[in-house]
Amino acid sequence: MTEPRPETLALLARLVAFPTVSAESNLALIDFAEHHLRQAGLVTHRLPSRDGTKAGLMARLGEGRGGVMLSAHSDVVPAEGQGWSRPPFALSRRGDRLYGRGTTDMKGFLAAMLSLAARAGKAAPARPLMLAISYDEEVGCTGIREMLPGIEALGWRPELCIVGEPTGMRPAIGHKGKAALVATCHGTAGHSSLAPRHVNALHLAAEFIAALRRIQGEYAASACTDPAYDIPFSTVHAGRMQGGAALNIVPDRAVVEFELRHLPGDALSDFQDRLRCEIARILAPFRAQDEAADIRIALTNTYPGHDIAPDHPAVQDVVRHCGDPRRIKVAYGTEAGYFARLGIPTVVCGPGDMEGQGHKPDEFLALPQLALCERMLDRLLAGLR
């Protein structure tokens, strides 16, 4: 089968038409998905966001223990300003490519999930099929974190969860964890003609970024590596620095936004301890000039890494059903670590290529990839009967 089912393509067209950029509501998409799943005979549970503007959705078909959960997020990254050559929120086809925002990341898998549910509903499986649809994954997996208490309260314990992020339909058994942080550097304002008498917050920020580079060098030289990743060690990245009001004013405040993407062996707490040591070293000479000098760190978001043994029975199941024996690890983050924290064996496997297609203008999904995904899900369903 190289062509996906017509009903799957129709579902994908409907899903792409919902402009579920993370900054906007996803409720129209959730309404559509919930109606579709109830029509198929699944029991649904809506998990609203704290502010009520968004919702996650859990659905189940069948009773008993074990079973399989399929997971997808509903939000997409913005298309504005990317220079698309076609409407991003209208599915279009050229050759064997389906174009539209979210086709790869990850409404292709979501469409395949919903299509499978309709087929499964014709005869309830002996073991349950469960679906999870989240929100705000693209802004640091914040939606699934809000949903966790509700998911845990359901008490579902599937034998396998597949998070359908784009892996080229190869089973991904790991990714790094991430922490996003902000350093606020405090100096003292004054006229630039008297700059040496004041603490320049940008100078503090420059010293701090240099410290991040030193820590990165330590990670690169560390024995804690994993060759399964393109970058085999933990990484530190400074992404944004802001400070200063005018050229003739010594800036009294500068902000550095930075992140850590870490292997399981490199704990976030160790990184934070290392930061405290570097900050104390940086501040010593500045505070000798003025006690007001300071650098304060705030942790703004985290999500867990993921790691499952390559010979775990859940991995072996996915290998058997997807037909590709290669176990990989991916550079990007997913929601897999949250399901693993609930004691659910989790594998990442879905259609498309994140590096080549995800988050790009004219995002597309190759038809054979979607067909392979359908084949994997059909085999999973057959195993539940």
PDB file of C-alpha atoms in Angstrom, residues 217-227 232-233 263 266:
ATOM      1  CA  GLY A 217      33.237  22.728  26.538  1.00  0.00           C
ATOM      2  CA  GLU A 218      33.116  20.602  29.676  1.00  0.00           C
ATOM      3  CA  TYR A 219      30.112  18.696  28.363  1.00  0.00           C
ATOM      4  CA  ALA A 220      31.829  18.137  25.019  1.00  0.00           C
ATOM      5  CA  ALA A 221      34.921  16.737  26.765  1.00  0.00           C
ATOM      6  CA  SER A 222      32.897  14.654  29.236  1.00  0.00           C
ATOM      7  CA  ALA A 223      32.825  10.886  29.278  1.00  0.00           C
ATOM      8  CA  CYS A 224      29.015  11.121  29.413  1.00  0.00           C
ATOM      9  CA  THR A 225      28.177  10.737  25.723  1.00  0.00           C
ATOM     10  CA  ASP A 226      25.734   8.792  23.570  1.00  0.00           C
ATOM     11  CA  PRO A 227      26.811   8.178  19.955  1.00  0.00           C
ATOM     12  CA  PRO A 232      26.524  12.940  21.376  1.00  0.00           C
ATOM     13  CA  PHE A 233      26.814  15.154  24.460  1.00  0.00           C
ATOM     14  CA  LEU A 263      21.508  13.427  28.316  1.00  0.00           C
ATOM     15  CA  ASP A 266      23.726  14.924  33.039  1.00  0.00           C
TER      16      ASP A 266
END
